[in-house]
Tab-separated table of C-alpha atoms in Angstrom:
chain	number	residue	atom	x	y	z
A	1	UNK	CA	97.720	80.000	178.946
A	2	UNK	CA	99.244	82.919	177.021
A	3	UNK	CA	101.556	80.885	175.379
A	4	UNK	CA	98.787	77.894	174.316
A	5	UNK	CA	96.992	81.045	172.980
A	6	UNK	CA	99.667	82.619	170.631
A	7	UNK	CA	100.349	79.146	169.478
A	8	UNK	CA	96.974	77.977	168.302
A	9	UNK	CA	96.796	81.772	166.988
A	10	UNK	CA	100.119	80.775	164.762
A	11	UNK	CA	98.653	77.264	163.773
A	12	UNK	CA	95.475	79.468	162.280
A	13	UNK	CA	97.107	81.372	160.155
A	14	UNK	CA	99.370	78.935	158.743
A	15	UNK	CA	96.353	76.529	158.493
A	16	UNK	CA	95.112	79.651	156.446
A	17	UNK	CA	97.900	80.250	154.244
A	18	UNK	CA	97.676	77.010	153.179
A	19	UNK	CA	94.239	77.009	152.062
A	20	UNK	CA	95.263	80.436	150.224
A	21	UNK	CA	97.806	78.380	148.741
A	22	UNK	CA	95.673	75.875	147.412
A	23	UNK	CA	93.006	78.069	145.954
A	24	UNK	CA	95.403	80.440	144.216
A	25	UNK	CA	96.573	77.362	142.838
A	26	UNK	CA	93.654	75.998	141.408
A	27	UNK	CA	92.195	79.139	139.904
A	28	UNK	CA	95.809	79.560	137.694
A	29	UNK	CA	95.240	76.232	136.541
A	30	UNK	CA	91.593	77.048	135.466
A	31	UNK	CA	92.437	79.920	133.900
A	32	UNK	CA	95.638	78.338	132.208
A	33	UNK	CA	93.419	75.696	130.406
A	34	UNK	CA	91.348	78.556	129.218
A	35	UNK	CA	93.875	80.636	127.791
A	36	UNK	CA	93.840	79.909	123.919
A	37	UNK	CA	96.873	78.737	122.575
A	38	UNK	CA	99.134	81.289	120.928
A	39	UNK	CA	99.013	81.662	117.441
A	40	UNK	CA	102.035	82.216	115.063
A	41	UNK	CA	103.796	84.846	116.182
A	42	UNK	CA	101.800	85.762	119.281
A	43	UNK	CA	102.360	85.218	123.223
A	44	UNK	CA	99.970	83.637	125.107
A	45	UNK	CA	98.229	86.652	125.811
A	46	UNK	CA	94.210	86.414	125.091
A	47	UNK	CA	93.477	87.491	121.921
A	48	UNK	CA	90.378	88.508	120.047
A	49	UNK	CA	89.627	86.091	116.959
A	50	UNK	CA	89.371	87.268	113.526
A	51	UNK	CA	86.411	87.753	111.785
A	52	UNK	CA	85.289	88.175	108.236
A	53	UNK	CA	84.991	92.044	109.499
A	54	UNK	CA	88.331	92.842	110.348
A	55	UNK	CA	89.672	92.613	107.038
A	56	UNK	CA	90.073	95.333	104.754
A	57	UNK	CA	89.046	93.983	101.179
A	58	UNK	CA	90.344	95.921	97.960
A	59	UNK	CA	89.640	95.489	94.760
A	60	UNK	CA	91.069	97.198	91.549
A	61	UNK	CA	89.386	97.038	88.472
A	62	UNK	CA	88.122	98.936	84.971
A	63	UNK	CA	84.595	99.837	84.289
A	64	UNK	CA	85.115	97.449	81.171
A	65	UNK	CA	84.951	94.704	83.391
A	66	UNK	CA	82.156	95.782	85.395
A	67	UNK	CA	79.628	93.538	83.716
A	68	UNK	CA	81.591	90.106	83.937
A	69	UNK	CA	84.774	89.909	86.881
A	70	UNK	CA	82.992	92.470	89.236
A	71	UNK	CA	79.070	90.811	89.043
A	72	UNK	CA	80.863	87.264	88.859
A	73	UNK	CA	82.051	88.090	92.252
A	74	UNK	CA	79.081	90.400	93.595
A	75	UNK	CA	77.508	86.758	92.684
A	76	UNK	CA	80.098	85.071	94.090
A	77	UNK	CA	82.268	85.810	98.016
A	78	UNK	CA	81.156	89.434	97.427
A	79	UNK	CA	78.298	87.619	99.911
A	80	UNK	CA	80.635	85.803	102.193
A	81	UNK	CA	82.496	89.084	102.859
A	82	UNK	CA	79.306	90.999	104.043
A	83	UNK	CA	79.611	93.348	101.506
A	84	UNK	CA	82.895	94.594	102.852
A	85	UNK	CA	84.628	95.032	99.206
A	86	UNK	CA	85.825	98.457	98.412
A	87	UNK	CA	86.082	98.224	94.531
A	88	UNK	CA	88.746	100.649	93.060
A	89	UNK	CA	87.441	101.328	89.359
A	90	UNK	CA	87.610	104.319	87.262
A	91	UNK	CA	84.483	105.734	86.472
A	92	UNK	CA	80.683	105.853	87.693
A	93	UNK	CA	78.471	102.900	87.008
A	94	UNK	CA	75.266	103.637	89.070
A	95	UNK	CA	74.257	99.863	87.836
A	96	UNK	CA	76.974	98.282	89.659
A	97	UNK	CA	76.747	100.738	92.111
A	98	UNK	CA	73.353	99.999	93.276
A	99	UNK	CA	74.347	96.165	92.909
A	100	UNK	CA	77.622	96.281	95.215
A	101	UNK	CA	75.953	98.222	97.531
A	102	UNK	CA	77.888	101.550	97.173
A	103	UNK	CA	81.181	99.547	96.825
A	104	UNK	CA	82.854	101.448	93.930
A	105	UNK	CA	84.785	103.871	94.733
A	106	UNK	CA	86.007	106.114	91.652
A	107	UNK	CA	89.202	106.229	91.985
A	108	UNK	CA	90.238	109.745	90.077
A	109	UNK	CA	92.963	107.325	88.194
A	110	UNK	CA	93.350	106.395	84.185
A	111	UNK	CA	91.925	103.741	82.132
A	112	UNK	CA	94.763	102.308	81.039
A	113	UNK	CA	96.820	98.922	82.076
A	114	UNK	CA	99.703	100.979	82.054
A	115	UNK	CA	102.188	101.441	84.877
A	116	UNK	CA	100.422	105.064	86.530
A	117	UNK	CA	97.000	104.145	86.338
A	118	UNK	CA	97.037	101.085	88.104
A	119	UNK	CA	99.510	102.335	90.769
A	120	UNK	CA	96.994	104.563	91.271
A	121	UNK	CA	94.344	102.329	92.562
A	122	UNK	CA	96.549	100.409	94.501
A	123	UNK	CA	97.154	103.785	96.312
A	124	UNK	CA	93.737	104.438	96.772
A	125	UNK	CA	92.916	100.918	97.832
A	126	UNK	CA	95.774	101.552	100.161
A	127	UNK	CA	94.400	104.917	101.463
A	128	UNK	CA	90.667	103.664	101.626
A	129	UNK	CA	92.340	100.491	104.257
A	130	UNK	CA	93.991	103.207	106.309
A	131	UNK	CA	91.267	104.995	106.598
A	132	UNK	CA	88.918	102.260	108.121
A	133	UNK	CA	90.666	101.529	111.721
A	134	UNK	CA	88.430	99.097	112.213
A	135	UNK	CA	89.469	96.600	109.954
A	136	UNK	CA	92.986	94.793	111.011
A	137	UNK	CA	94.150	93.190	107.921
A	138	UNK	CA	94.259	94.784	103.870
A	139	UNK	CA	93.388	92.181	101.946
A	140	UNK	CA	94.511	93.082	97.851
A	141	UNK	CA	92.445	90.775	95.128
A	142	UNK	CA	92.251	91.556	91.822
A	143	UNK	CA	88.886	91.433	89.841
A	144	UNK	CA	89.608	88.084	88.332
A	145	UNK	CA	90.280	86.306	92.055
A	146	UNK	CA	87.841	83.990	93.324
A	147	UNK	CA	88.461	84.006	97.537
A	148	UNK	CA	87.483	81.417	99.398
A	149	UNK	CA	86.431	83.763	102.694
A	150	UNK	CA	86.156	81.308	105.135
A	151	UNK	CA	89.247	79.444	104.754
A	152	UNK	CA	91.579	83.144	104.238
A	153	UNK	CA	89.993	83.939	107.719
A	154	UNK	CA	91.281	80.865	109.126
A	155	UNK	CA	94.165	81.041	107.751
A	156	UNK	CA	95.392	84.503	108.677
A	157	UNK	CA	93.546	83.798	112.223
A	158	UNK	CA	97.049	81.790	113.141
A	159	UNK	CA	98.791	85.089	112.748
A	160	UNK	CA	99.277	87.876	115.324
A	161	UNK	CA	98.233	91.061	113.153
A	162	UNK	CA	99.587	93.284	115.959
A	163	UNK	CA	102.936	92.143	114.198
A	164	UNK	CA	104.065	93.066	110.953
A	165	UNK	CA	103.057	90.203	108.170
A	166	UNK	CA	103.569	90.415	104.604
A	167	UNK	CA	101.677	87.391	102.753
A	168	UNK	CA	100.960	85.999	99.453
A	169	UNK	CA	102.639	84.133	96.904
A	170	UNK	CA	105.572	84.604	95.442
A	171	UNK	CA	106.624	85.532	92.399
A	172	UNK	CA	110.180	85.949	90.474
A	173	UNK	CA	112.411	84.970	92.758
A	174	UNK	CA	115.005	87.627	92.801
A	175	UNK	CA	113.582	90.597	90.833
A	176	UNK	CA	115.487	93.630	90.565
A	177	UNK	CA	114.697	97.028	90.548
A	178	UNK	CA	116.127	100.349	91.140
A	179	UNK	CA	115.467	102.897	93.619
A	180	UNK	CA	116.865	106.220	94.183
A	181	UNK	CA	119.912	104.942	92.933
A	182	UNK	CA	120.379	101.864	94.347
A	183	UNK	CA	120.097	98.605	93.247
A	184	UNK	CA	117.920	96.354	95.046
A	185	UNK	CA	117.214	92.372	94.612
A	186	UNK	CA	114.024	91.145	96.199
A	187	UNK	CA	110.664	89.075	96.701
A	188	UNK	CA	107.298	90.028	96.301
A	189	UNK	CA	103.997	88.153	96.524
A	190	UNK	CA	101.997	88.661	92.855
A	191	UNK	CA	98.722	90.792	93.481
A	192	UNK	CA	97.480	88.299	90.860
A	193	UNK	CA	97.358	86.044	93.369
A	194	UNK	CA	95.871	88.263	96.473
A	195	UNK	CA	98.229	89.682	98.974
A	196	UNK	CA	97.465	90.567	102.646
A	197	UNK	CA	99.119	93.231	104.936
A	198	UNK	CA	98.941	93.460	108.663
A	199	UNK	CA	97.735	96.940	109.837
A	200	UNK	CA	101.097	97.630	111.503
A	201	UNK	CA	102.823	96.966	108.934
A	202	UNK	CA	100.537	99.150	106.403
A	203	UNK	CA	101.159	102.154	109.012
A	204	UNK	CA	104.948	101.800	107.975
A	205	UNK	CA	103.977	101.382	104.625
A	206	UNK	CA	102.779	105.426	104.540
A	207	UNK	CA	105.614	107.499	103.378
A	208	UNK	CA	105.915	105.435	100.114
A	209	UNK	CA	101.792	104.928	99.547
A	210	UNK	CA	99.867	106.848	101.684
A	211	UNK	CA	98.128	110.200	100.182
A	212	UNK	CA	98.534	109.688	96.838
A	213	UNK	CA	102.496	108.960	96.761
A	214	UNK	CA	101.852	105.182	95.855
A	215	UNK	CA	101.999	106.103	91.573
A	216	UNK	CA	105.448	108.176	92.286
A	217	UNK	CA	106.896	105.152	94.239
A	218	UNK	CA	105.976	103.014	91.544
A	219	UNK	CA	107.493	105.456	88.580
A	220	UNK	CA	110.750	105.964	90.774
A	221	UNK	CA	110.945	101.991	91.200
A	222	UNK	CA	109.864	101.743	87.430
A	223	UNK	CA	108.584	98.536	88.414
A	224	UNK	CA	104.397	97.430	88.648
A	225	UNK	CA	102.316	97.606	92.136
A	226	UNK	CA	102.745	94.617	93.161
A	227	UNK	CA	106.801	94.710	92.563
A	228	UNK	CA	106.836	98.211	94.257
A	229	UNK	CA	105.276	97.126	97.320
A	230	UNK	CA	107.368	94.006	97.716
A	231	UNK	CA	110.591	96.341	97.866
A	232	UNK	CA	109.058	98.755	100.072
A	233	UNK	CA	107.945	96.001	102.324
A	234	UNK	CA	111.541	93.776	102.209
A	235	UNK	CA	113.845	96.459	101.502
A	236	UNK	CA	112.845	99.859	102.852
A	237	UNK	CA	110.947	98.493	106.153
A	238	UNK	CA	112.367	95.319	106.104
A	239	UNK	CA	109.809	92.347	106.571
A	240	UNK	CA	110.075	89.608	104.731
A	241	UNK	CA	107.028	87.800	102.428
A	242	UNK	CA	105.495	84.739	104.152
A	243	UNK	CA	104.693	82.667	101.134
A	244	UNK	CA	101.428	81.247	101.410
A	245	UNK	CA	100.330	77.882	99.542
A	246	UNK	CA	96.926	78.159	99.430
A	247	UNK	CA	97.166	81.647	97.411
A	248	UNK	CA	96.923	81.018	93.535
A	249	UNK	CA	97.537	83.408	90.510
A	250	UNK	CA	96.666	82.599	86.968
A	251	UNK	CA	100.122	82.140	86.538
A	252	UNK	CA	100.255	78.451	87.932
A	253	UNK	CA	98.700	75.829	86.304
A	254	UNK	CA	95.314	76.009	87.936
A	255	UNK	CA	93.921	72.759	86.379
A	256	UNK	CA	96.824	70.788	88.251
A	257	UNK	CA	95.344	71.347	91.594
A	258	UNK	CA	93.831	68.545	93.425
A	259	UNK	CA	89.863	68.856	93.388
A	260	UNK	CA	89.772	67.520	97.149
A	261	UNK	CA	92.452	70.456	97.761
A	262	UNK	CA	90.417	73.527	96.864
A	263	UNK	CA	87.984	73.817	99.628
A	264	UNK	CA	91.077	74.540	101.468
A	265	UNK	CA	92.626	77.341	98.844
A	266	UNK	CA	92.294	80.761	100.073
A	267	UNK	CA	92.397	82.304	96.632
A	268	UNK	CA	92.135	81.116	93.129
A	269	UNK	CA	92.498	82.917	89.884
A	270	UNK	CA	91.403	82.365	86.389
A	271	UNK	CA	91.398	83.096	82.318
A	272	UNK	CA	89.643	81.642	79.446
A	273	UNK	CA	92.611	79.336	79.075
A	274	UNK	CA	93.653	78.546	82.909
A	275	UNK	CA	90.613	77.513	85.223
A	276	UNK	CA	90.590	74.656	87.654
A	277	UNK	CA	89.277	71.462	87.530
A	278	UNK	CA	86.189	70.311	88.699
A	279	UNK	CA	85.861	66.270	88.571
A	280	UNK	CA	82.859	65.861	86.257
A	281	UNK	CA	81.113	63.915	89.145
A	282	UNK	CA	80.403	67.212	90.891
A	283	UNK	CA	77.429	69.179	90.182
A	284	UNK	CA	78.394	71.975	87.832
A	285	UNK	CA	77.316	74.575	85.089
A	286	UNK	CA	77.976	73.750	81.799
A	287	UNK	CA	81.200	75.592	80.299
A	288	UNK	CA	78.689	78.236	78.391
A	289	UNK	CA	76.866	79.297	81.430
A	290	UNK	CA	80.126	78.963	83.759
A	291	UNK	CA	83.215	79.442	81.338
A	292	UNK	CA	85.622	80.520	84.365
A	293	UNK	CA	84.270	77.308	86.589
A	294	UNK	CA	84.057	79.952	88.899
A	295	UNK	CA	80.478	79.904	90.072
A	296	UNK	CA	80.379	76.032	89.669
A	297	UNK	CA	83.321	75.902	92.230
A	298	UNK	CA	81.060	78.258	94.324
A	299	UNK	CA	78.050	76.111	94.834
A	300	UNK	CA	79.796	73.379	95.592
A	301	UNK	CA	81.288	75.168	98.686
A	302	UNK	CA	77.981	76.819	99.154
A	303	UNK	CA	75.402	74.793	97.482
A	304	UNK	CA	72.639	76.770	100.016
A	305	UNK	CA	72.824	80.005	98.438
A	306	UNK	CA	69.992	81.293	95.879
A	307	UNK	CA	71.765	81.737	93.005
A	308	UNK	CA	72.876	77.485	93.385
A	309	UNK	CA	69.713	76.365	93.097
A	310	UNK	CA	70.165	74.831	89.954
A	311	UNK	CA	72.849	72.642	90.896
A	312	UNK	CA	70.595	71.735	94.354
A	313	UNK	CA	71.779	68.159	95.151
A	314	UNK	CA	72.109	66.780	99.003
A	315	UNK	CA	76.261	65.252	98.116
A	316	UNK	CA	76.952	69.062	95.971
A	317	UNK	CA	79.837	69.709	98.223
A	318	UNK	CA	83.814	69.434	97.808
């Protein structure tokens, strides 16, 4: 009787460890088909998406062009960004301050295009980033960028900013400068064309930019921002630039870009000669009220917001 006893006892648990089996089994599955898929870069550890509030968005600009470039875009993404631009300018404008929301931020630097006084924002765009933990990407425009917000936070969604990501567009392919001493041949994305950092990678970035060292990197490198940070990024930490193609500078030929394209274009750049072109089909300003095509481009991404109204049409969309 014993023995039938211990037997059924044995056939009970095994029965059980089977059903453990089972059910163990079924909640992995579950939670494997919930587990995003890893992005570029990343494990399939869960990660938290990115949003429009973990980047960092810099600016450097002049109060000369406080009136046109910096209320084009206050007009403009400054909206899509929630008011998260830190403009870098160089002297009090309680106008534009009032109308960015306390986004200036005098930088203490020159007025100049020279060399020193634009290193200078840089480094204090780079110092205001650091500051802000919060935010897990520096984004670097320059005033006459147009960003298309929703489509950069897409696109640097794919990457895992607990790495370290250098990205933008590149410029002169093998540009040389020296640097204490030593000759170095390199890549570097043009800030005319927006660059983004990972945090990470900014952190190593601090003993050549952080605390106002930037503008003596640059005059030992005797090279411009953007140059300076591309050899500090691919030379002295050693990450290379991820070209991006939907970044654009004025540099390109902007009218050669495909109109059904540039929804898709993370940032676009412009000058009185160099704009991109809008198919005459598409709602649009005319070339006095809109000589940059910037704004037209706008409302035809966002034909719901106020300052569209104009161009109101139910098909005013790329």
């Amino acid at each position: 009787m014993k023995i039938i006893r211990y037997i059924a006892f044995l056939l009970a648990l095994s029965l059980l460890g089977v059903c453990w089996y089972m059910f163990s089994s079924f909640i992995q599955h579950i939670f494997k088909k919930s587990t995003p898929a890893p992005t570029k870069g990343q494990t399939s550890e869960e990660r938290i998406k990115l949003t429009v509030d973990d980047i960092g968005f810099t600016i450097k600009t002049s109060e000369k062009f406080h009136s046109t470039r910096i209320d084009l875009i206050l007009k403009t993404w400054f909206i899509q960004t929630n008011g998260q631009i830190n403009f870098i300018t160089d002297s009090e404008d309680a106008v534009y301050q009032k109308k960015s929301g306390n986004k200036l931020i005098k930088s203490g630097c020159g007025k100049s295009h020279g060399l020193v006084d634009l290193c200078c924002k840089v480094g204090r765009e780079y110092d205001t980033f650091i500051a802000d933990t919060s935010k897990r990407w520096w984004c670097h425009f320059d005033d006459d960028n147009y960003v298309n917000v929703g489509s950069l936070v897409n696109y640097l969604d794919q990457f895992d900013d607990k790495k370290d990501w250098y990205i933008g567009r590149k410029s002169r392919p093998n540009f040389k400068s020296r640097y204490k001493n030593k000759l170095y041949v390199y890549e570097f994305g043009t800030g005319g064309g927006g660059v983004c950092i990972s945090r990470p990678l900014a952190v190593k970035m601090q003993l050549y930019c952080g605390s106002g060292t930037f503008p003596r990197t640059c005059q030992a490198v005797a090279a411009a921002d953007d140059c300076a940070i591309g050899l500090i990024v691919t030379k002295l930490i050693g990450t290379n630039l991820t070209e991006s193609p939907i970044f654009h500078s004025h540099i390109e030929k902007l009218g050669s870009l495909s109109s059904s394209t540039l929804t898709q274009q993370a940032c676009l750049s412009y000058n009185k000669n160099n704009v991109v072109n809008l198919p005459a089909s598409l709602p649009q300003f005319s070339k006095e009220e809109d000589p940059t095509r910037i704004l037209s481009l706008h409302c035809n991404i966002y034909p719901k917001e106020d300052i569209c109204a104009p161009l109101a049409r139910p098909d005013s969309r790329l």
